[in-house]
C-alpha positions as a printed Julia matrix, in Angstrom:
198×3 Matrix{Float64}:
 -12.14   18.73   60.94
 -12.71   19.53   64.56
 -15.9    21.46   63.68
 -17.25   18.51   61.67
 -16.57   16.11   64.53
 -18.29   18.46   67.02
 -21.25   18.88   64.65
 -21.55   15.12   64.16
 -21.39   14.57   67.94
 -24.05   17.23   68.47
 -26.35   15.67   65.84
 -25.92   12.16   67.3
 -26.51   13.5    70.83
 -29.61   15.37   69.64
 -31.04   12.29   67.89
 -30.35   10.04   70.91
 -31.85   12.61   73.27
 -34.95   13.01   71.11
 -35.38    9.24   70.81
 -35.03    8.7    74.55
 -37.37   11.57   75.41
 -40.01   10.32   72.96
 -39.76    6.71   74.14
 -39.89    7.69   77.8
 -42.82   10.03   77.21
 -44.75    7.39   75.29
 -44.07    4.82   77.98
 -45.09    7.19   80.74
 -48.34    8.08   79.0
 -49.42    4.45   78.92
 -48.22    3.3    82.33
 -47.49    5.89   84.98
 -50.02    7.73   87.1
 -47.31    9.5    89.06
 -47.94   13.22   89.01
 -51.43   12.9    87.56
 -54.43   14.11   89.5
 -57.82   12.45   89.58
 -60.76   14.26   88.03
 -63.19   12.64   90.46
 -63.99    9.79   92.79
 -66.83    7.29   92.68
 -68.04    4.61   95.04
 -67.62    0.97   94.03
 -70.35   -1.63   94.58
 -69.6    -5.33   94.07
 -72.45   -7.86   94.13
 -74.66   -5.32   95.88
 -72.09   -4.54   98.6
 -70.46   -1.1    98.65
 -66.74   -1.25   99.44
 -65.03    1.33  101.65
 -62.47    2.52   99.06
 -63.42    4.75   96.12
 -62.41    4.48   92.47
 -60.51    7.4    90.96
 -61.12    8.8    87.5
 -58.41   10.47   85.43
 -58.79   11.49   81.8
 -61.85    9.29   81.31
 -60.3     6.14   82.79
 -61.41    4.6    86.1
 -58.77    3.27   88.47
 -60.03    0.72   90.98
 -58.54    0.18   94.43
 -57.06   -3.26   93.75
 -56.82   -4.51   97.34
 -60.37   -3.48   98.28
 -61.86   -4.9    95.07
 -59.84   -8.11   95.3
 -60.84   -8.71   98.91
 -64.5    -7.94   98.09
 -64.34  -10.64   95.39
 -62.79  -13.09   97.86
 -59.34  -12.91   96.29
 -56.01  -12.79   98.1
 -54.02   -9.7    97.07
 -50.23   -9.87   97.03
 -47.59   -7.44   95.83
 -44.1    -8.02   94.53
 -41.96   -5.02   93.61
 -40.56   -6.81   90.55
 -43.66   -8.62   89.3
 -46.47   -6.31   90.42
 -49.84   -7.13   91.93
 -51.2   -10.67   92.16
 -54.86  -11.53   92.64
 -55.3   -15.18   93.55
 -58.1   -17.26   94.92
 -58.12  -16.94   98.68
 -57.54  -20.17  100.56
 -58.6   -18.65  103.87
 -62.29  -18.43  103.0
 -63.38  -21.74  101.52
 -67.02  -22.12  100.64
 -68.44  -24.88  102.77
 -71.83  -26.18  103.64
 -72.56  -24.97  107.14
 -74.18  -27.51  109.4
 -77.11  -26.25  111.42
 -76.23  -25.43  114.97
 -79.03  -26.46  117.27
 -78.66  -26.04  120.98
 -81.24  -27.93  122.99
 -81.87  -26.5   126.42
 -82.04  -28.96  129.27
 -84.85  -27.95  131.59
 -84.29  -28.01  135.3
 -87.06  -28.09  137.88
 -86.49  -24.41  138.68
 -86.26  -23.35  135.03
 -89.16  -22.31  132.87
 -87.15  -22.79  129.65
 -88.89  -25.02  127.14
 -86.93  -27.52  125.11
 -87.25  -26.76  121.4
 -89.01  -29.55  119.57
 -87.2   -29.82  116.23
 -88.32  -32.62  113.98
 -85.87  -34.3   111.6
 -87.8   -32.69  108.71
 -87.32  -29.23  110.25
 -83.59  -29.82  110.65
 -83.33  -31.08  107.06
 -85.22  -28.0   105.86
 -82.7   -25.79  107.68
 -79.85  -27.58  105.91
 -81.61  -26.95  102.58
 -81.92  -23.23  103.36
 -78.2   -23.06  104.24
 -77.12  -24.83  101.04
 -79.37  -22.55   98.95
 -77.7   -19.53  100.59
 -74.27  -20.96   99.73
 -75.41  -21.51   96.13
 -76.5   -17.87   95.9
 -73.17  -16.72   97.36
 -71.04  -18.84   95.01
 -73.19  -17.82   92.02
 -72.63  -14.18   92.95
 -68.87  -14.7    93.17
 -68.86  -16.41   89.76
 -70.89  -13.55   88.29
 -68.43  -11.03   89.73
 -65.44  -12.94   88.37
 -67.04  -13.26   84.93
 -67.88   -9.55   84.84
 -64.33   -8.62   85.87
 -62.87  -11.08   83.34
 -64.92   -9.64   80.48
 -63.72   -6.13   81.39
 -60.11   -7.31   81.48
 -60.49   -8.99   78.07
 -62.07   -5.83   76.61
 -59.33   -3.54   77.97
 -56.7    -2.0    75.73
 -53.94   -4.2    77.17
 -55.48   -7.43   78.53
 -53.09   -9.14   80.93
 -52.77  -12.88   80.15
 -51.77  -13.64   83.77
 -54.89  -11.97   85.16
 -57.08  -13.66   82.54
 -55.6   -17.06   83.42
 -56.1   -16.49   87.17
 -59.68  -15.33   86.69
 -60.53  -18.29   84.42
 -59.03  -20.65   87.01
 -61.03  -19.02   89.83
 -64.23  -19.24   87.77
 -63.63  -22.94   87.06
 -62.95  -23.64   90.75
 -66.11  -21.86   91.83
 -68.18  -23.61   89.15
 -66.95  -26.93   90.57
 -68.0   -25.76   94.05
 -71.37  -24.7    92.65
 -71.93  -28.11   91.05
 -71.09  -29.82   94.36
 -73.52  -27.55   96.25
 -76.26  -28.25   93.7
 -75.64  -32.0    94.11
 -75.9   -31.61   97.9
 -79.12  -29.64   97.49
 -80.67  -32.41   95.36
 -79.74  -35.03   97.97
 -81.08  -32.91  100.84
 -84.36  -32.22   99.03
 -84.81  -35.95   98.35
 -84.12  -36.73  102.02
 -86.57  -34.02  103.08
 -89.29  -35.41  100.79
 -88.71  -38.88  102.25
 -89.03  -37.49  105.79
 -92.28  -35.62  105.16
 -93.85  -38.5   103.24
 -92.93  -40.94  106.01
 -90.79  -43.26  103.87
């Protein structure tokens, strides 16, 4: 009787131990990088700009430096020990239309400095150049977000939270892009009116 009870206890303990070891091993294979070594490192370039941190490669999978990539994409990166890493649209770097900064020198009798002679058309043209630069920047950010989003969606375990954040960031930037394109149309019309004398 005692032998049967000991045997039953041993079998139950063995089965529980095997189940726990298998479950823990399976979980660790899919999630943990602790104890693994990287097979190599590669530089990361985002929208033509090389970031300082390198990506690591282990067993055929690339691991990006989240903070460096997030900041390069204009995202705020936060960490919570319970929830993990959060990439959100940064509120510290809004895309705005820069106004041209023109400093007119005031000549003095002893100064040989000439006062720049900027016409209203020249100033308007400068505004157009600035808005076009902003459009290129915002378009590049959208392209980066869309590329990152497609990679997340194609991954083995796409994270719905990340997908939602990226879709929201893309929508926000598309709204900014539409506003910049509207401003560009207005500026170009004003410029045409200035050069035609109307």
